[in-house]
mmCIF file of C-alpha atoms in Angstrom:
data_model
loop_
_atom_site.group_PDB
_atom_site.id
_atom_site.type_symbol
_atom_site.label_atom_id
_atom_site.label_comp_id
_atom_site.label_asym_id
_atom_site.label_seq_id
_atom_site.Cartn_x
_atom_site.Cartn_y
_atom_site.Cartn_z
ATOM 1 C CA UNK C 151 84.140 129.652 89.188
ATOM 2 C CA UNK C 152 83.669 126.194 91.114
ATOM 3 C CA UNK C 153 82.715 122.949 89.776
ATOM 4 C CA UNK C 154 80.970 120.322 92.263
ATOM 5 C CA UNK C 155 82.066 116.995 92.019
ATOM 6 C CA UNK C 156 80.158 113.822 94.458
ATOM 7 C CA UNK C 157 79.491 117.095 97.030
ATOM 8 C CA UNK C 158 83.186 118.335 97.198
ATOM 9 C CA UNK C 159 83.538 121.883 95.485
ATOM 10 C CA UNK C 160 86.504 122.946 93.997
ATOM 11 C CA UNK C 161 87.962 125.871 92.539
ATOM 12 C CA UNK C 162 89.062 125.644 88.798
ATOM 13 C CA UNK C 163 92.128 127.789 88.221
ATOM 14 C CA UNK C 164 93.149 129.082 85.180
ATOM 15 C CA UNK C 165 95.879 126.960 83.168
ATOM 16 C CA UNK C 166 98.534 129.798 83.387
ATOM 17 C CA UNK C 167 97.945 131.480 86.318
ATOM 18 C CA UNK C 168 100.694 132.475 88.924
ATOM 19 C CA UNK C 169 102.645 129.700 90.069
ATOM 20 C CA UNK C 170 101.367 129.561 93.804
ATOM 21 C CA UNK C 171 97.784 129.287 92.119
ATOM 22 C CA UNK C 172 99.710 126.231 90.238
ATOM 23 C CA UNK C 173 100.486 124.614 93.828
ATOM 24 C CA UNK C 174 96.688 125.501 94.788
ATOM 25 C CA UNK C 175 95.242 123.577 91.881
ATOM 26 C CA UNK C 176 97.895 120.958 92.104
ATOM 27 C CA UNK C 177 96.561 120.680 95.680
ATOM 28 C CA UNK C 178 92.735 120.872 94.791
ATOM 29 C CA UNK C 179 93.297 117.622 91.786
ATOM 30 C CA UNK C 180 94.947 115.568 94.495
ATOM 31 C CA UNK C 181 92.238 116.330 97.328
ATOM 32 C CA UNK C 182 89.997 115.027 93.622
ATOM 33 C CA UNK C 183 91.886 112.031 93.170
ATOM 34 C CA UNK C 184 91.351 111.255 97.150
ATOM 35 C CA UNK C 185 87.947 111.590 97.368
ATOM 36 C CA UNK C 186 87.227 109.621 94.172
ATOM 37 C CA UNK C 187 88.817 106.259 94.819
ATOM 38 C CA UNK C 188 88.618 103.460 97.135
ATOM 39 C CA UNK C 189 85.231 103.597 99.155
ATOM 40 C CA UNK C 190 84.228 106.326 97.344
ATOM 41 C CA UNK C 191 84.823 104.279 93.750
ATOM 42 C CA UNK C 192 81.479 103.476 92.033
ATOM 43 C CA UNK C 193 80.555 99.593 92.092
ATOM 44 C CA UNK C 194 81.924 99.557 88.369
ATOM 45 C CA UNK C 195 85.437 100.848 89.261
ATOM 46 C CA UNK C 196 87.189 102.667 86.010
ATOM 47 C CA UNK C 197 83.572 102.628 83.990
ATOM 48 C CA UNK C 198 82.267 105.763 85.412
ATOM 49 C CA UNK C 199 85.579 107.199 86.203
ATOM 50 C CA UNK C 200 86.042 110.909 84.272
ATOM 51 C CA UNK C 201 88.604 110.915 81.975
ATOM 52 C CA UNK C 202 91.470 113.552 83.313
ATOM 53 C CA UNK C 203 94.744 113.156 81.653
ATOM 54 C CA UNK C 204 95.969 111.162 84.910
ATOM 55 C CA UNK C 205 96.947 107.985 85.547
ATOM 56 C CA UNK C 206 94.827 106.951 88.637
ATOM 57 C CA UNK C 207 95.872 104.169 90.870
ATOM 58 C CA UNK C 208 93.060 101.461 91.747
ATOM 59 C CA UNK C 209 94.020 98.885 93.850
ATOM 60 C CA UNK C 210 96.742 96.032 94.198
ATOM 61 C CA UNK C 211 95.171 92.248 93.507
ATOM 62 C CA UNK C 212 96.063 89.668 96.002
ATOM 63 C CA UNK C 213 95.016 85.795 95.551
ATOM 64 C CA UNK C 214 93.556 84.061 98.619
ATOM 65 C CA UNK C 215 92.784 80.704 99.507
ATOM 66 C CA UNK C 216 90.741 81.605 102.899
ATOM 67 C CA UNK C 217 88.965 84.561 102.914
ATOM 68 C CA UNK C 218 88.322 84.480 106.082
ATOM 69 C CA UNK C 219 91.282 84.424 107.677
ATOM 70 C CA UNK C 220 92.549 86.833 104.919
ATOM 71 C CA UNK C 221 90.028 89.354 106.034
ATOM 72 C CA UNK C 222 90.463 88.768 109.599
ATOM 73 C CA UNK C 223 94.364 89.456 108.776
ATOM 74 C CA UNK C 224 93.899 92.702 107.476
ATOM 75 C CA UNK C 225 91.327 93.740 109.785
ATOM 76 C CA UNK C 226 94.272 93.205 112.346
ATOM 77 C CA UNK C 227 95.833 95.893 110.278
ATOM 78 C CA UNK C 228 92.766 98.653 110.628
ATOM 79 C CA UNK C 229 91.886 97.479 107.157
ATOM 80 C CA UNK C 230 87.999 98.039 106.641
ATOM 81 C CA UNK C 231 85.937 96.645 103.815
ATOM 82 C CA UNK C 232 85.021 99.095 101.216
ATOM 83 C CA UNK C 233 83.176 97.211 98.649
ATOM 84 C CA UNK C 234 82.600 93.679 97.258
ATOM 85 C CA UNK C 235 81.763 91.840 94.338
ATOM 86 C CA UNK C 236 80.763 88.113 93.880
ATOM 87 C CA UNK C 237 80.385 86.238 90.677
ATOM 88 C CA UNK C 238 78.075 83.049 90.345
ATOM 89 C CA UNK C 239 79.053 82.230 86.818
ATOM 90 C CA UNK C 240 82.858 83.057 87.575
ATOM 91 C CA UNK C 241 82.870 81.232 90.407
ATOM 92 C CA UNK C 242 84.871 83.686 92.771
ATOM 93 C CA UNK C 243 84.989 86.906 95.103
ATOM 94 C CA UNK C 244 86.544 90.018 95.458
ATOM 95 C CA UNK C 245 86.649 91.847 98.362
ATOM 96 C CA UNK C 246 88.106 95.690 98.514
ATOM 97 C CA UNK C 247 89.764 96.789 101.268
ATOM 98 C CA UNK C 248 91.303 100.209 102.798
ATOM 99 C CA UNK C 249 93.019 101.681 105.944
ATOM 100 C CA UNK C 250 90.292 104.685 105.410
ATOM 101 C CA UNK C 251 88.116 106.336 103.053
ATOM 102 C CA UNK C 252 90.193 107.425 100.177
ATOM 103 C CA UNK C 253 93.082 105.423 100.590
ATOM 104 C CA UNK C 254 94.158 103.446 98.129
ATOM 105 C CA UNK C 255 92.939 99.399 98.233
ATOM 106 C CA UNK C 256 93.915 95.744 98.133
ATOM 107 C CA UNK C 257 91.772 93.687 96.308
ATOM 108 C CA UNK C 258 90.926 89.963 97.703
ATOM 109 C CA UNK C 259 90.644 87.690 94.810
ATOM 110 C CA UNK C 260 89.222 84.826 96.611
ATOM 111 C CA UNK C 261 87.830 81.669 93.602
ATOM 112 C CA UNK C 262 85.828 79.328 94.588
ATOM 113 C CA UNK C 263 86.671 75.290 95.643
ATOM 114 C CA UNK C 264 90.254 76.693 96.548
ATOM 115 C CA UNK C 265 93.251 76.982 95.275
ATOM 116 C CA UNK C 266 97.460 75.650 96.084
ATOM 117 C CA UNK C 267 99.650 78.649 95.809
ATOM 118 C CA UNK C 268 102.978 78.763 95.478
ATOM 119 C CA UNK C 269 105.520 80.426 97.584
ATOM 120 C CA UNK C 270 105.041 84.081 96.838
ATOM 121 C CA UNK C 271 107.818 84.953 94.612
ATOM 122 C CA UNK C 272 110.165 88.227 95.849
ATOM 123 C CA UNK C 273 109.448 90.145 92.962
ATOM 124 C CA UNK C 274 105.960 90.585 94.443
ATOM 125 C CA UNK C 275 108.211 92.571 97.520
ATOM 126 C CA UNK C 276 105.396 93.479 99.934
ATOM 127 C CA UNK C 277 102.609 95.949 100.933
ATOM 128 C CA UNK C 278 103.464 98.787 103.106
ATOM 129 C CA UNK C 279 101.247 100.238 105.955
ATOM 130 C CA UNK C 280 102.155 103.448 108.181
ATOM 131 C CA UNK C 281 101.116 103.829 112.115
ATOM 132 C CA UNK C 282 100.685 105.992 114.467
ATOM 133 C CA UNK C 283 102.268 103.494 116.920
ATOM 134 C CA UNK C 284 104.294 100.401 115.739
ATOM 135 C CA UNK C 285 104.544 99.103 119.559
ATOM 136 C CA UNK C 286 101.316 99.239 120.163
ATOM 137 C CA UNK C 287 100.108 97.515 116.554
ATOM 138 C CA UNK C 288 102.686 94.760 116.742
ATOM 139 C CA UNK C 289 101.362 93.878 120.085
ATOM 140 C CA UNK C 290 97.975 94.051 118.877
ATOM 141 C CA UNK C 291 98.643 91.911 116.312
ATOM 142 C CA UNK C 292 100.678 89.474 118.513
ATOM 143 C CA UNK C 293 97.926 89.113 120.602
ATOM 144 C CA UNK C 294 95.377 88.184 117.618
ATOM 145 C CA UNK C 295 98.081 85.283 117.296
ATOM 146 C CA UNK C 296 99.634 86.601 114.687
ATOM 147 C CA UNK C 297 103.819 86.302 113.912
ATOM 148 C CA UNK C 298 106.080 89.194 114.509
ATOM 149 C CA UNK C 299 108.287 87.722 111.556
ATOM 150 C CA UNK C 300 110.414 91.048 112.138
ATOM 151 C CA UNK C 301 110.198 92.680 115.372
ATOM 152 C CA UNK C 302 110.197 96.856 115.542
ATOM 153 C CA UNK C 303 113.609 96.620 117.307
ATOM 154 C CA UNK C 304 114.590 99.714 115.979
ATOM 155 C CA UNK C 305 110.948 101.547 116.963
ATOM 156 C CA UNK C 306 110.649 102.351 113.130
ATOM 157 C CA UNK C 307 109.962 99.258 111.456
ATOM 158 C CA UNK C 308 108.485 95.603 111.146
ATOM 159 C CA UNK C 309 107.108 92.656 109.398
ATOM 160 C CA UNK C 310 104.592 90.686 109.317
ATOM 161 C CA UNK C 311 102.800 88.125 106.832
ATOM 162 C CA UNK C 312 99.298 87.416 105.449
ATOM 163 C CA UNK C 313 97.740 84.138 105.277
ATOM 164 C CA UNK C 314 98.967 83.548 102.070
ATOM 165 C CA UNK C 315 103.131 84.296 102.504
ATOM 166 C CA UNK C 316 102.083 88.111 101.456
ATOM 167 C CA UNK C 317 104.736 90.122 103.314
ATOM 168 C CA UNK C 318 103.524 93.575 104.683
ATOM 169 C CA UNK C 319 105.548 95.898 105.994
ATOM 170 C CA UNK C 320 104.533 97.973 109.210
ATOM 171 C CA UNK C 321 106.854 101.644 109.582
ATOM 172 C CA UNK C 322 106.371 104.469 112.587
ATOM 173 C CA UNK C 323 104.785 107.459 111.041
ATOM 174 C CA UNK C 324 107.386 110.354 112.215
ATOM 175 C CA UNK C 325 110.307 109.898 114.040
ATOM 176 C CA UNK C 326 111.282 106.207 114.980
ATOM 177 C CA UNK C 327 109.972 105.517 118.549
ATOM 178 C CA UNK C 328 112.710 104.762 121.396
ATOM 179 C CA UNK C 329 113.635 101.211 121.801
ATOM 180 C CA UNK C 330 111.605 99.190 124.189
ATOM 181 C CA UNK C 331 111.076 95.529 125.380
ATOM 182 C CA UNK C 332 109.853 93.029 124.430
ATOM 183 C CA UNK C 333 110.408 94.185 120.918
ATOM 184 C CA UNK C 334 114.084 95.679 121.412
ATOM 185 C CA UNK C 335 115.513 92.189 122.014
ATOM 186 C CA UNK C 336 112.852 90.235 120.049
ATOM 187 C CA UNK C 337 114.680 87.668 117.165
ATOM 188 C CA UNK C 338 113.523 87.893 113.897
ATOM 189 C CA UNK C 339 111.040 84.944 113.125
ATOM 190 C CA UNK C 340 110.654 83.420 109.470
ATOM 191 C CA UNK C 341 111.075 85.311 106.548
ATOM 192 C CA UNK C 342 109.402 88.230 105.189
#
């Protein structure tokens, strides 16, 4: 039998069938938990959410001070708003975003009449994105004026930071790319 869940069908498999039926249903939960977060969350989040047994992850919370230029920063990224929330009698906005449907999402956390932040502390570490092309994102993002803090010297890897001192990592999906100018000679810049 199938069960139908927001349009995607899936095949139910018996709890102690063979074990490559195991791998098909282990396969079938996670295409489930996919499709049923981020943009494809319900405005009330974990409310309507089924209980399964699993933990499901939701989103990671980041403080801003400027939306604006928060959004714009992760927009740089291929970040896309996926839902938003504002709250007259709390005074503040959140703003979900994701690198594509399904994906798991940042929350903005954005309260009215500002804020000061502190330095973010290490033990926050950083977010981490994947791309198809690190060259050709850093230099995107270089010429949006944004800081290289740690150039892709090695074609694999770099760093750059929000608006708010939040570090995000950038890697090369696959193999590292070979080393090219300007990044293979580029000097780190800050700290990340």
């Amino acid at each position: 039998s199938a069960a139908s869940t927001r349009g995607v069908v899936f095949a139910k498999v018996p709890p102690l069938a063979r074990s490559t039926s195991h791998a098909r249903a282990a396969r079938a939960k996670t295409v489930f938990a996919m499709s049923s977060i981020s943009s494809y969350l319900p405005a009330d989040t974990y409310n309507s959410l089924e209980k399964d047994g699993d933990l499901t992850f939701l989103h990671t919370m980041l403080r801003v001070d400027d939306l604006d230029a928060t959004m714009a920063f992760f927009s740089a990224l291929g970040l896309q708003e996926t839902r938003r929330k504002e709250s007259d009698t709390g005074k503040f906005t959140l703003v979900f975003m994701a690198s594509a449907p399904g994906a798991p999402e940042i929350e903005l956390t954005h309260n009215w009449g500002g804020e000061t932040f502190a330095k973010p502390s290490r033990s926050m570490g950083h977010l981490a994105y994947a791309t198809d092309d690190i060259y050709a994102l850093c230099q995107k993002l270089h010429d949006g004026g944004i800081t290289i803090n740690r150039p892709p010297r090695d074609g694999k890897m770099a760093f750059v930071k929000s608006p708010d001192g939040i570090s995000v990592e950038l890697l090369q999906k696959g193999a590292p790319l070979p080393p090219a100018e300007p990044w293979a000679s580029a000097e780190n810049v800050g700290e990340w």
